[in-house]
Structures are given as C-alpha cells and as structure tokens.
PDB file of C-alpha atoms and ligand atoms in Angstrom:
ATOM      1  CA  UNK A 160     -23.084  34.446  13.134  1.00  0.00           C
ATOM      2  CA  UNK A 161     -24.194  37.298  10.660  1.00  0.00           C
ATOM      3  CA  UNK A 162     -25.727  36.525   7.325  1.00  0.00           C
ATOM      4  CA  UNK A 163     -23.434  36.473   4.358  1.00  0.00           C
ATOM      5  CA  UNK A 164     -24.336  39.044   1.601  1.00  0.00           C
ATOM      6  CA  UNK A 165     -24.717  37.694  -1.949  1.00  0.00           C
ATOM      7  CA  UNK A 166     -24.725  40.077  -4.962  1.00  0.00           C
ATOM      8  CA  UNK A 167     -26.280  38.527  -8.030  1.00  0.00           C
ATOM      9  CA  UNK A 168     -26.249  40.478 -11.357  1.00  0.00           C
ATOM     10  CA  UNK A 169     -29.061  39.919 -13.653  1.00  0.00           C
ATOM     11  CA  UNK A 170     -31.320  38.342 -11.081  1.00  0.00           C
ATOM     12  CA  UNK A 171     -34.548  39.190 -12.809  1.00  0.00           C
ATOM     13  CA  UNK A 172     -34.989  36.038 -14.979  1.00  0.00           C
ATOM     14  CA  UNK A 173     -33.391  33.010 -16.418  1.00  0.00           C
ATOM     15  CA  UNK A 174     -30.280  31.619 -14.710  1.00  0.00           C
ATOM     16  CA  UNK A 175     -29.905  34.750 -12.442  1.00  0.00           C
ATOM     17  CA  UNK A 176     -33.379  34.297 -11.019  1.00  0.00           C
ATOM     18  CA  UNK A 177     -32.868  30.668 -10.393  1.00  0.00           C
ATOM     19  CA  UNK A 178     -29.579  31.549  -8.532  1.00  0.00           C
ATOM     20  CA  UNK A 179     -31.496  33.969  -6.405  1.00  0.00           C
ATOM     21  CA  UNK A 180     -33.980  31.265  -5.619  1.00  0.00           C
ATOM     22  CA  UNK A 181     -31.125  28.743  -4.742  1.00  0.00           C
ATOM     23  CA  UNK A 182     -29.969  30.776  -1.759  1.00  0.00           C
ATOM     24  CA  UNK A 183     -32.194  30.832   1.255  1.00  0.00           C
ATOM     25  CA  UNK A 184     -33.034  32.819   4.306  1.00  0.00           C
ATOM     26  CA  UNK A 185     -29.380  32.476   5.758  1.00  0.00           C
ATOM     27  CA  UNK A 186     -28.248  35.081   3.230  1.00  0.00           C
ATOM     28  CA  UNK A 187     -28.963  38.648   2.411  1.00  0.00           C
ATOM     29  CA  UNK A 188     -29.540  38.901  -1.327  1.00  0.00           C
ATOM     30  CA  UNK A 189     -28.735  41.863  -3.485  1.00  0.00           C
ATOM     31  CA  UNK A 190     -30.110  41.345  -7.174  1.00  0.00           C
ATOM     32  CA  UNK A 191     -29.673  43.593 -10.126  1.00  0.00           C
ATOM     33  CA  UNK A 192     -31.863  44.501 -12.971  1.00  0.00           C
ATOM     34  CA  UNK A 193     -31.721  47.027 -15.767  1.00  0.00           C
ATOM     35  CA  UNK A 194     -34.973  48.696 -15.488  1.00  0.00           C
ATOM     36  CA  UNK A 195     -37.663  49.735 -12.859  1.00  0.00           C
ATOM     37  CA  UNK A 196     -39.807  46.803 -13.996  1.00  0.00           C
ATOM     38  CA  UNK A 197     -36.969  44.498 -13.510  1.00  0.00           C
ATOM     39  CA  UNK A 198     -36.275  45.752  -9.974  1.00  0.00           C
ATOM     40  CA  UNK A 199     -39.978  45.362  -9.066  1.00  0.00           C
ATOM     41  CA  UNK A 200     -39.818  41.679 -10.236  1.00  0.00           C
ATOM     42  CA  UNK A 201     -36.776  40.940  -7.979  1.00  0.00           C
ATOM     43  CA  UNK A 202     -38.400  42.569  -5.084  1.00  0.00           C
ATOM     44  CA  UNK A 203     -41.587  40.561  -5.650  1.00  0.00           C
ATOM     45  CA  UNK A 204     -39.650  37.422  -5.921  1.00  0.00           C
ATOM     46  CA  UNK A 205     -37.677  38.034  -2.729  1.00  0.00           C
ATOM     47  CA  UNK A 206     -40.930  38.828  -0.968  1.00  0.00           C
ATOM     48  CA  UNK A 207     -42.656  35.781  -1.933  1.00  0.00           C
ATOM     49  CA  UNK A 208     -39.698  33.540  -1.002  1.00  0.00           C
ATOM     50  CA  UNK A 209     -39.379  35.575   2.378  1.00  0.00           C
ATOM     51  CA  UNK A 210     -35.658  36.146   1.693  1.00  0.00           C
ATOM     52  CA  UNK A 211     -34.150  39.184   3.081  1.00  0.00           C
ATOM     53  CA  UNK A 212     -32.748  41.477   0.238  1.00  0.00           C
ATOM     54  CA  UNK A 213     -33.008  44.260  -2.098  1.00  0.00           C
ATOM     55  CA  UNK A 214     -32.934  45.181  -5.780  1.00  0.00           C
ATOM     56  CA  UNK A 215     -30.568  47.714  -7.342  1.00  0.00           C
ATOM     57  CA  UNK A 216     -30.239  49.106 -10.890  1.00  0.00           C
ATOM     58  CA  UNK A 217     -27.225  48.134 -12.956  1.00  0.00           C
ATOM     59  CA  UNK A 218     -26.442  48.528 -16.604  1.00  0.00           C
ATOM     60  CA  UNK A 219     -22.953  46.839 -17.068  1.00  0.00           C
ATOM     61  CA  UNK A 220     -22.572  48.675 -20.473  1.00  0.00           C
ATOM     62  CA  UNK A 221     -22.451  51.910 -18.614  1.00  0.00           C
ATOM     63  CA  UNK A 222     -19.396  52.697 -16.274  1.00  0.00           C
ATOM     64  CA  UNK A 223     -21.324  55.414 -14.363  1.00  0.00           C
ATOM     65  CA  UNK A 224     -24.153  52.951 -13.598  1.00  0.00           C
ATOM     66  CA  UNK A 225     -21.411  50.469 -12.112  1.00  0.00           C
ATOM     67  CA  UNK A 226     -20.098  53.339  -9.991  1.00  0.00           C
ATOM     68  CA  UNK A 227     -23.526  54.403  -8.802  1.00  0.00           C
ATOM     69  CA  UNK A 228     -24.375  50.763  -7.757  1.00  0.00           C
ATOM     70  CA  UNK A 229     -21.002  50.650  -5.717  1.00  0.00           C
ATOM     71  CA  UNK A 230     -21.818  54.151  -4.174  1.00  0.00           C
ATOM     72  CA  UNK A 231     -25.383  53.184  -3.287  1.00  0.00           C
ATOM     73  CA  UNK A 232     -24.231  49.856  -1.682  1.00  0.00           C
ATOM     74  CA  UNK A 233     -21.597  51.781   0.357  1.00  0.00           C
ATOM     75  CA  UNK A 234     -24.180  54.343   1.570  1.00  0.00           C
ATOM     76  CA  UNK A 235     -26.248  51.495   2.937  1.00  0.00           C
ATOM     77  CA  UNK A 236     -23.137  49.757   4.248  1.00  0.00           C
ATOM     78  CA  UNK A 237     -23.764  46.692   2.131  1.00  0.00           C
ATOM     79  CA  UNK A 238     -20.692  44.755   1.287  1.00  0.00           C
ATOM     80  CA  UNK A 239     -20.959  41.713  -0.960  1.00  0.00           C
ATOM     81  CA  UNK A 240     -19.178  38.613   0.501  1.00  0.00           C
ATOM     82  CA  UNK A 241     -20.213  36.551  -2.366  1.00  0.00           C
ATOM     83  CA  UNK A 242     -20.280  38.236  -5.821  1.00  0.00           C
ATOM     84  CA  UNK A 243     -22.088  36.367  -8.736  1.00  0.00           C
ATOM     85  CA  UNK A 244     -21.387  37.895 -12.125  1.00  0.00           C
ATOM     86  CA  UNK A 245     -24.268  36.443 -14.020  1.00  0.00           C
ATOM     87  CA  UNK A 246     -25.789  39.194 -16.224  1.00  0.00           C
ATOM     88  CA  UNK A 247     -25.132  38.907 -19.770  1.00  0.00           C
ATOM     89  CA  UNK A 248     -26.322  39.240 -23.486  1.00  0.00           C
ATOM     90  CA  UNK A 249     -25.676  37.746 -26.898  1.00  0.00           C
ATOM     91  CA  UNK A 250     -25.395  39.765 -30.073  1.00  0.00           C
ATOM     92  CA  UNK A 251     -24.560  37.082 -32.555  1.00  0.00           C
ATOM     93  CA  UNK A 252     -23.300  37.660 -35.993  1.00  0.00           C
ATOM     94  CA  UNK A 253     -20.580  36.081 -38.113  1.00  0.00           C
ATOM     95  CA  UNK A 254     -17.393  37.994 -38.160  1.00  0.00           C
ATOM     96  CA  UNK A 255     -17.905  39.358 -41.770  1.00  0.00           C
ATOM     97  CA  UNK A 256     -21.013  41.136 -40.737  1.00  0.00           C
ATOM     98  CA  UNK A 257     -20.318  41.750 -37.111  1.00  0.00           C
ATOM     99  CA  UNK A 258     -20.712  45.563 -36.267  1.00  0.00           C
ATOM    100  CA  UNK A 259     -18.517  47.376 -33.893  1.00  0.00           C
ATOM    101  CA  UNK A 260     -21.342  47.972 -31.463  1.00  0.00           C
ATOM    102  CA  UNK A 261     -22.153  44.253 -31.371  1.00  0.00           C
ATOM    103  CA  UNK A 262     -18.491  43.536 -30.514  1.00  0.00           C
ATOM    104  CA  UNK A 263     -18.242  46.356 -27.970  1.00  0.00           C
ATOM    105  CA  UNK A 264     -21.476  45.653 -26.091  1.00  0.00           C
ATOM    106  CA  UNK A 265     -20.737  41.976 -25.483  1.00  0.00           C
ATOM    107  CA  UNK A 266     -17.256  42.695 -24.431  1.00  0.00           C
ATOM    108  CA  UNK A 267     -18.276  45.685 -22.167  1.00  0.00           C
ATOM    109  CA  UNK A 268     -21.091  43.912 -20.505  1.00  0.00           C
ATOM    110  CA  UNK A 269     -19.289  40.657 -19.822  1.00  0.00           C
ATOM    111  CA  UNK A 270     -15.594  41.453 -19.531  1.00  0.00           C
ATOM    112  CA  UNK A 271     -15.184  44.953 -18.736  1.00  0.00           C
ATOM    113  CA  UNK A 272     -18.201  45.283 -16.656  1.00  0.00           C
ATOM    114  CA  UNK A 273     -16.994  42.292 -14.506  1.00  0.00           C
ATOM    115  CA  UNK A 274     -13.714  43.769 -14.071  1.00  0.00           C
ATOM    116  CA  UNK A 275     -15.168  47.027 -12.764  1.00  0.00           C
ATOM    117  CA  UNK A 276     -17.607  45.293 -10.519  1.00  0.00           C
ATOM    118  CA  UNK A 277     -15.081  42.913  -8.985  1.00  0.00           C
ATOM    119  CA  UNK A 278     -12.682  46.022  -8.292  1.00  0.00           C
ATOM    120  CA  UNK A 279     -15.561  47.726  -6.562  1.00  0.00           C
ATOM    121  CA  UNK A 280     -16.036  45.079  -3.973  1.00  0.00           C
ATOM    122  CA  UNK A 281     -12.612  43.428  -3.686  1.00  0.00           C
ATOM    123  CA  UNK A 282     -11.102  45.746  -1.158  1.00  0.00           C
ATOM    124  CA  UNK A 283     -13.664  44.885   1.362  1.00  0.00           C
ATOM    125  CA  UNK A 284     -13.402  41.138   0.733  1.00  0.00           C
ATOM    126  CA  UNK A 285      -9.586  41.294   1.176  1.00  0.00           C
ATOM    127  CA  UNK A 286     -10.012  43.217   4.346  1.00  0.00           C
ATOM    128  CA  UNK A 287     -12.481  40.590   5.610  1.00  0.00           C
ATOM    129  CA  UNK A 288     -10.176  37.850   4.556  1.00  0.00           C
ATOM    130  CA  UNK A 289     -13.158  36.028   3.094  1.00  0.00           C
ATOM    131  CA  UNK A 290     -14.909  36.135  -0.319  1.00  0.00           C
ATOM    132  CA  UNK A 291     -16.304  34.093  -3.191  1.00  0.00           C
ATOM    133  CA  UNK A 292     -16.440  35.410  -6.734  1.00  0.00           C
ATOM    134  CA  UNK A 293     -18.431  33.154  -9.146  1.00  0.00           C
ATOM    135  CA  UNK A 294     -18.486  34.164 -12.814  1.00  0.00           C
ATOM    136  CA  UNK A 295     -20.905  32.694 -15.273  1.00  0.00           C
ATOM    137  CA  UNK A 296     -19.026  31.630 -18.476  1.00  0.00           C
ATOM    138  CA  UNK A 297     -20.240  29.464 -21.256  1.00  0.00           C
ATOM    139  CA  UNK A 298     -19.343  26.396 -23.318  1.00  0.00           C
ATOM    140  CA  UNK A 299     -19.020  28.884 -26.085  1.00  0.00           C
ATOM    141  CA  UNK A 300     -15.660  29.959 -24.596  1.00  0.00           C
ATOM    142  CA  UNK A 301     -14.365  26.268 -25.089  1.00  0.00           C
ATOM    143  CA  UNK A 302     -16.293  25.407 -28.206  1.00  0.00           C
ATOM    144  CA  UNK A 303     -16.010  28.702 -30.130  1.00  0.00           C
ATOM    145  CA  UNK A 304     -19.633  28.651 -31.468  1.00  0.00           C
ATOM    146  CA  UNK A 305     -20.147  30.114 -35.010  1.00  0.00           C
ATOM    147  CA  UNK A 306     -21.538  33.620 -34.953  1.00  0.00           C
ATOM    148  CA  UNK A 307     -20.405  34.088 -31.411  1.00  0.00           C
ATOM    149  CA  UNK A 308     -16.781  35.439 -31.764  1.00  0.00           C
ATOM    150  CA  UNK A 309     -17.654  38.410 -29.426  1.00  0.00           C
ATOM    151  CA  UNK A 310     -19.336  36.215 -26.891  1.00  0.00           C
ATOM    152  CA  UNK A 311     -16.700  33.433 -26.801  1.00  0.00           C
ATOM    153  CA  UNK A 312     -13.849  35.967 -26.629  1.00  0.00           C
ATOM    154  CA  UNK A 313     -15.650  37.682 -23.724  1.00  0.00           C
ATOM    155  CA  UNK A 314     -16.341  34.365 -21.910  1.00  0.00           C
ATOM    156  CA  UNK A 315     -12.886  33.028 -22.487  1.00  0.00           C
ATOM    157  CA  UNK A 316     -11.437  36.309 -21.116  1.00  0.00           C
ATOM    158  CA  UNK A 317     -13.566  35.961 -18.082  1.00  0.00           C
ATOM    159  CA  UNK A 318     -12.233  32.286 -17.348  1.00  0.00           C
ATOM    160  CA  UNK A 319      -8.603  33.496 -17.847  1.00  0.00           C
ATOM    161  CA  UNK A 320      -9.316  36.493 -15.669  1.00  0.00           C
ATOM    162  CA  UNK A 321     -10.776  34.141 -13.020  1.00  0.00           C
ATOM    163  CA  UNK A 322      -7.643  32.005 -12.915  1.00  0.00           C
ATOM    164  CA  UNK A 323      -5.391  35.014 -12.410  1.00  0.00           C
ATOM    165  CA  UNK A 324      -7.632  36.282  -9.679  1.00  0.00           C
ATOM    166  CA  UNK A 325      -7.734  33.007  -7.838  1.00  0.00           C
ATOM    167  CA  UNK A 326      -3.846  33.049  -7.764  1.00  0.00           C
ATOM    168  CA  UNK A 327      -3.813  36.690  -6.496  1.00  0.00           C
ATOM    169  CA  UNK A 328      -6.535  36.169  -3.849  1.00  0.00           C
ATOM    170  CA  UNK A 329      -6.093  32.580  -2.597  1.00  0.00           C
ATOM    171  CA  UNK A 330      -4.068  33.756   0.450  1.00  0.00           C
ATOM    172  CA  UNK A 331      -6.924  36.056   1.442  1.00  0.00           C
ATOM    173  CA  UNK A 332      -9.344  33.159   1.454  1.00  0.00           C
ATOM    174  CA  UNK A 333     -11.172  34.444  -1.631  1.00  0.00           C
ATOM    175  CA  UNK A 334     -12.060  31.736  -4.021  1.00  0.00           C
ATOM    176  CA  UNK A 335     -12.779  32.642  -7.700  1.00  0.00           C
ATOM    177  CA  UNK A 336     -14.474  30.212  -9.994  1.00  0.00           C
ATOM    178  CA  UNK A 337     -16.525  30.001 -13.215  1.00  0.00           C
ATOM    179  CA  UNK A 338     -19.613  28.047 -13.954  1.00  0.00           C
ATOM    180  CA  UNK A 339     -19.899  27.366 -17.860  1.00  0.00           C
ATOM    181  CA  UNK A 340     -23.370  26.480 -18.737  1.00  0.00           C
ATOM    182  CA  UNK A 341     -24.226  24.768 -21.863  1.00  0.00           C
ATOM    183  CA  UNK A 342     -27.639  25.081 -23.614  1.00  0.00           C
ATOM    184  CA  UNK A 343     -30.078  26.299 -20.980  1.00  0.00           C
ATOM    185  CA  UNK A 344     -33.692  27.120 -21.566  1.00  0.00           C
ATOM    186  CA  UNK A 345     -33.943  30.882 -20.936  1.00  0.00           C
ATOM    187  CA  UNK A 346     -34.994  34.049 -22.781  1.00  0.00           C
ATOM    188  CA  UNK A 347     -31.370  34.081 -24.188  1.00  0.00           C
ATOM    189  CA  UNK A 348     -31.668  30.912 -26.079  1.00  0.00           C
ATOM    190  CA  UNK A 349     -35.541  31.164 -26.780  1.00  0.00           C
ATOM    191  CA  UNK A 350     -35.087  32.468 -30.265  1.00  0.00           C
ATOM    192  CA  UNK A 351     -32.269  30.037 -31.361  1.00  0.00           C
ATOM    193  CA  UNK A 352     -33.901  26.948 -30.106  1.00  0.00           C
ATOM    194  CA  UNK A 353     -37.548  27.773 -31.310  1.00  0.00           C
ATOM    195  CA  UNK A 354     -38.628  24.829 -33.535  1.00  0.00           C
ATOM    196  CA  UNK A 355     -35.205  23.321 -33.380  1.00  0.00           C
ATOM    197  CA  UNK A 356     -35.355  21.879 -29.779  1.00  0.00           C
ATOM    198  CA  UNK A 357     -35.032  18.124 -30.990  1.00  0.00           C
ATOM    199  CA  UNK A 358     -32.047  19.047 -33.043  1.00  0.00           C
ATOM    200  CA  UNK A 359     -30.230  20.747 -30.199  1.00  0.00           C
ATOM    201  CA  UNK A 360     -31.170  17.988 -27.784  1.00  0.00           C
ATOM    202  CA  UNK A 361     -29.737  15.448 -30.205  1.00  0.00           C
ATOM    203  CA  UNK A 362     -26.287  17.192 -29.909  1.00  0.00           C
ATOM    204  CA  UNK A 363     -26.286  16.686 -26.133  1.00  0.00           C
ATOM    205  CA  UNK A 364     -25.477  13.309 -24.616  1.00  0.00           C
ATOM    206  CA  UNK A 365     -28.095  13.715 -21.847  1.00  0.00           C
ATOM    207  CA  UNK A 366     -30.594  14.336 -24.616  1.00  0.00           C
ATOM    208  CA  UNK A 367     -32.197  17.538 -23.405  1.00  0.00           C
ATOM    209  CA  UNK A 368     -31.527  21.285 -22.909  1.00  0.00           C
ATOM    210  CA  UNK A 369     -30.679  22.241 -19.236  1.00  0.00           C
ATOM    211  CA  UNK A 370     -32.674  24.022 -16.657  1.00  0.00           C
ATOM    212  CA  UNK A 371     -31.680  27.211 -14.921  1.00  0.00           C
ATOM    213  CA  UNK A 372     -32.046  25.589 -11.635  1.00  0.00           C
ATOM    214  CA  UNK A 373     -29.373  22.921 -12.577  1.00  0.00           C
ATOM    215  CA  UNK A 374     -26.870  25.840 -13.059  1.00  0.00           C
ATOM    216  CA  UNK A 375     -28.152  27.591  -9.976  1.00  0.00           C
ATOM    217  CA  UNK A 376     -27.423  24.484  -7.709  1.00  0.00           C
ATOM    218  CA  UNK A 377     -23.923  24.450  -8.852  1.00  0.00           C
ATOM    219  CA  UNK A 378     -23.390  28.145  -8.180  1.00  0.00           C
ATOM    220  CA  UNK A 379     -24.943  27.720  -4.687  1.00  0.00           C
ATOM    221  CA  UNK A 380     -22.525  24.733  -4.083  1.00  0.00           C
ATOM    222  CA  UNK A 381     -19.481  26.976  -5.088  1.00  0.00           C
ATOM    223  CA  UNK A 382     -20.562  29.560  -2.638  1.00  0.00           C
ATOM    224  CA  UNK A 383     -20.962  27.116   0.107  1.00  0.00           C
ATOM    225  CA  UNK A 384     -18.281  25.866   2.671  1.00  0.00           C
ATOM    226  CA  UNK A 385     -18.435  22.446   0.933  1.00  0.00           C
ATOM    227  CA  UNK A 386     -16.427  24.209  -1.941  1.00  0.00           C
ATOM    228  CA  UNK A 387     -13.830  25.781   0.371  1.00  0.00           C
ATOM    229  CA  UNK A 388     -10.918  23.953  -1.420  1.00  0.00           C
ATOM    230  CA  UNK A 389     -12.129  24.826  -4.961  1.00  0.00           C
ATOM    231  CA  UNK A 390     -10.590  27.879  -6.731  1.00  0.00           C
ATOM    232  CA  UNK A 391      -9.503  28.846 -10.154  1.00  0.00           C
ATOM    233  CA  UNK A 392     -11.859  26.273 -11.817  1.00  0.00           C
ATOM    234  CA  UNK A 393     -14.332  26.360 -14.488  1.00  0.00           C
ATOM    235  CA  UNK A 394     -17.166  23.841 -13.742  1.00  0.00           C
ATOM    236  CA  UNK A 395     -18.989  22.834 -17.002  1.00  0.00           C
ATOM    237  CA  UNK A 396     -22.600  22.163 -16.528  1.00  0.00           C
ATOM    238  CA  UNK A 397     -23.837  21.114 -20.035  1.00  0.00           C
ATOM    239  CA  UNK A 398     -25.362  17.564 -20.183  1.00  0.00           C
ATOM    240  CA  UNK A 399     -22.129  16.386 -21.958  1.00  0.00           C
ATOM    241  CA  UNK A 400     -22.290  18.822 -24.725  1.00  0.00           C
ATOM    242  CA  UNK A 401     -18.624  19.771 -24.214  1.00  0.00           C
ATOM    243  CA  UNK A 402     -16.288  17.252 -22.405  1.00  0.00           C
TER     244      UNK A 402
HETATM  245  P1  NAP B 729     -31.376  36.065 -19.817  1.00  0.00           P
HETATM  246  O1  NAP B 729     -32.574  35.078 -19.414  1.00  0.00           O
HETATM  247  O2  NAP B 729     -31.343  36.636 -21.111  1.00  0.00           O
HETATM  248  O3  NAP B 729     -31.213  37.046 -18.663  1.00  0.00           O
HETATM  249  C1  NAP B 729     -30.273  38.053 -18.804  1.00  0.00           C
HETATM  250  C2  NAP B 729     -30.051  38.796 -17.447  1.00  0.00           C
HETATM  251  O4  NAP B 729     -28.968  39.746 -17.571  1.00  0.00           O
HETATM  252  C3  NAP B 729     -31.340  39.639 -17.124  1.00  0.00           C
HETATM  253  O5  NAP B 729     -31.491  39.571 -15.691  1.00  0.00           O
HETATM  254  C4  NAP B 729     -30.972  41.039 -17.589  1.00  0.00           C
HETATM  255  O6  NAP B 729     -31.654  42.108 -16.793  1.00  0.00           O
HETATM  256  C5  NAP B 729     -29.534  41.232 -17.349  1.00  0.00           C
HETATM  257  N1  NAP B 729     -28.828  41.985 -18.156  1.00  0.00           N
HETATM  258  C6  NAP B 729     -28.989  42.125 -19.536  1.00  0.00           C
HETATM  259  N2  NAP B 729     -28.326  43.239 -20.053  1.00  0.00           N
HETATM  260  C7  NAP B 729     -27.520  43.798 -19.011  1.00  0.00           C
HETATM  261  C8  NAP B 729     -26.788  44.908 -18.846  1.00  0.00           C
HETATM  262  N3  NAP B 729     -26.562  45.750 -19.856  1.00  0.00           N
HETATM  263  N4  NAP B 729     -26.475  45.214 -17.539  1.00  0.00           N
HETATM  264  C9  NAP B 729     -26.761  44.521 -16.469  1.00  0.00           C
HETATM  265  N5  NAP B 729     -27.610  43.342 -16.612  1.00  0.00           N
HETATM  266  C10 NAP B 729     -28.048  43.035 -17.768  1.00  0.00           C
HETATM  267  O7  NAP B 729     -29.953  35.212 -19.737  1.00  0.00           O
HETATM  268  P2  NAP B 729     -29.485  33.875 -19.194  1.00  0.00           P
HETATM  269  O8  NAP B 729     -29.681  32.758 -20.192  1.00  0.00           O
HETATM  270  O9  NAP B 729     -30.205  33.697 -17.828  1.00  0.00           O
HETATM  271  O10 NAP B 729     -27.991  34.171 -18.952  1.00  0.00           O
HETATM  272  C11 NAP B 729     -27.419  34.335 -17.808  1.00  0.00           C
HETATM  273  C12 NAP B 729     -25.971  34.296 -17.918  1.00  0.00           C
HETATM  274  O11 NAP B 729     -25.574  32.753 -18.344  1.00  0.00           O
HETATM  275  C13 NAP B 729     -25.307  35.034 -18.974  1.00  0.00           C
HETATM  276  O12 NAP B 729     -24.000  35.443 -18.495  1.00  0.00           O
HETATM  277  C14 NAP B 729     -25.045  34.103 -20.171  1.00  0.00           C
HETATM  278  O13 NAP B 729     -24.009  34.566 -20.979  1.00  0.00           O
HETATM  279  C15 NAP B 729     -24.808  32.855 -19.504  1.00  0.00           C
HETATM  280  N6  NAP B 729     -25.181  31.604 -20.244  1.00  0.00           N
HETATM  281  C16 NAP B 729     -26.463  31.324 -20.646  1.00  0.00           C
HETATM  282  C17 NAP B 729     -26.564  30.147 -21.400  1.00  0.00           C
HETATM  283  C18 NAP B 729     -28.003  29.813 -21.891  1.00  0.00           C
HETATM  284  O14 NAP B 729     -28.032  28.726 -22.610  1.00  0.00           O
HETATM  285  N7  NAP B 729     -29.100  30.441 -21.471  1.00  0.00           N
HETATM  286  C19 NAP B 729     -25.517  29.369 -21.689  1.00  0.00           C
HETATM  287  C20 NAP B 729     -24.260  29.708 -21.331  1.00  0.00           C
HETATM  288  C21 NAP B 729     -24.072  30.744 -20.593  1.00  0.00           C
HETATM  289  P3  NAP B 729     -33.070  42.636 -17.347  1.00  0.00           P
HETATM  290  O15 NAP B 729     -34.086  41.551 -17.058  1.00  0.00           O
HETATM  291  O16 NAP B 729     -33.252  43.764 -16.595  1.00  0.00           O
HETATM  292  O17 NAP B 729     -33.045  42.890 -18.865  1.00  0.00           O
END
C-alpha cells in the first residue's frame, strides 16, 4: 500500500512540529513554514527523524503564496490525503483598541487561509474518495477569551465551517474534524504565561499547562483508521479548562 501524504501547516515549532513528529515513516510529510530559516528547520527535523518529506513556504496571509504552494505541489504530483490546518497567530487586543490589521490578519491567516487551502486540495480527495481534514481550533472559540475577539471569531468560524464540510463530504469518505487545544506551552503562549504559570495552572482542573505532544497525539489519532467513524467533531484537549 502506498504511503499517505500529510500536509501540516506551521510545522516549524510548537504544536505543528509535535504533529510532524507524531507521524511516522508510514507517511510522506509536507510541512510548511514562513521563511527560509523555517524551511531548513523542518528539513532538519524530517532528516533526523528519518521521515520522508519536504518543506514548502506558505504565508496564509497572502493569497498568492497559497496559490504558489498548490502549484508547486501539483508540479511534483504531491496530493495531500490528510490536511492538517495548524498554522496560526494571535494579535490580541480589547475591541476598543483593536486595529483593523489585527482583525484582518487573524481572520485571514486562520479562516480565509484555511478556506483557500482546503479548496486547493479537495478535488483530489473527492476523486480519491478518501481524505482527512483536521483543523486546529482553540478553547477560545467556546470561552471567548477577553482580548481575543478576532481569534475567537476565527476559531469559531473554523469549527462551524468544519461541521458544514463534514456534512458535504461524508459521502466521499472525507472526515473533517477540529482539535481545540487549551493552554499549551509554545512560543504563542510564552509571553502571556511568563511569570503567571502558577495562576494559569490553577485555572485548569489537571493543574498544569498542556504539552504540544498531547495535542499531536489526538491529531494523529483523528488521522488514523481508528477514527474512521468520527466526523464533524471538535475534540477539546485542555486539561478540563473548558468542559
Ligand atoms: P506557534 O508556536 O506560535 O507556531 C506557529 C506556527 O504557525 C509556526 O510554524 C509559524 O511558522 C506558522 N505561521 C505563523 N504565521 C503564519 C502565516 N502567516 N502563514 C503560515 N504559517 C504561519 O503556535 P502554536 O502554539 O504551536 O499554535 C499552533 C496552532 O494551535 C494555532 O492554530 C493556534 O491558534 C492553535 N492553538 C494554540 C494554543 C496554545 O496554547 N499554544 C491554544 C489553542 C490553539 P514560522 O515558524 O515560519 O513563523
């Protein structure tokens, strides 16, 4: 049986890097990063793990870059069977101070970018009558964190979009799910948690922040045959922060 191809956006660090590491040699891995330095770090990681794969540049805030990725993959006849929309940013601000670019960047990178990326690869999945789309959401979508109206709106949009897609694509054997992490130790949360780790941990029933690998394992499960009957769901992985 030929290897399944997995595309992971934002595979350079944090949760995306852990997702890349959760997949093994049975898969061909395509990881994306935003700079040459990012691509080198993905390539190095794949090499050290002895996983077959390749790094490609992608800026989800730039439609041309999304098109270019799709064309490059087409050229190399690489067609993702499993698409993991992980890349993301935060640009937090309370609504009274939120700038238009803070709103636009977050909506573009998460929601619009994912729409375009999914569109790029869907035709082939439909033709193959097999596919997995796994979108990384956030507890913020359900909790509505202060200062994250842009981010919460984008993530809630992703969850809603995923449910619609699950209904549209179920008959084609394409499962669409979300994983919604809670507070995970990565670059994204470094600044917020600095010096306040104990406070944040005290808000979480399991008493600690999460590890990237704990999200990656759930993503890996959703991509596996063990999850064949799961679609349209958002799996919350948050130590009980939201229940
Ligand atoms: P991170 O450590 O900050 O990594 C972000 C990743 O996204 C990097 O690989 C980065 O690539 C890529 N990226 C940034 N801007 C991009 C753009 N414009 N186009 C394409 N890729 C871009 O973040 P993380 O904490 O691992 O978060 C991963 C996902 O989990 C995000 O969707 C985030 O919203 C979600 N999440 C995280 C937490 C948490 O507590 N950490 C909680 C809930 C949800 P470069 O390295 O090239 O910059």
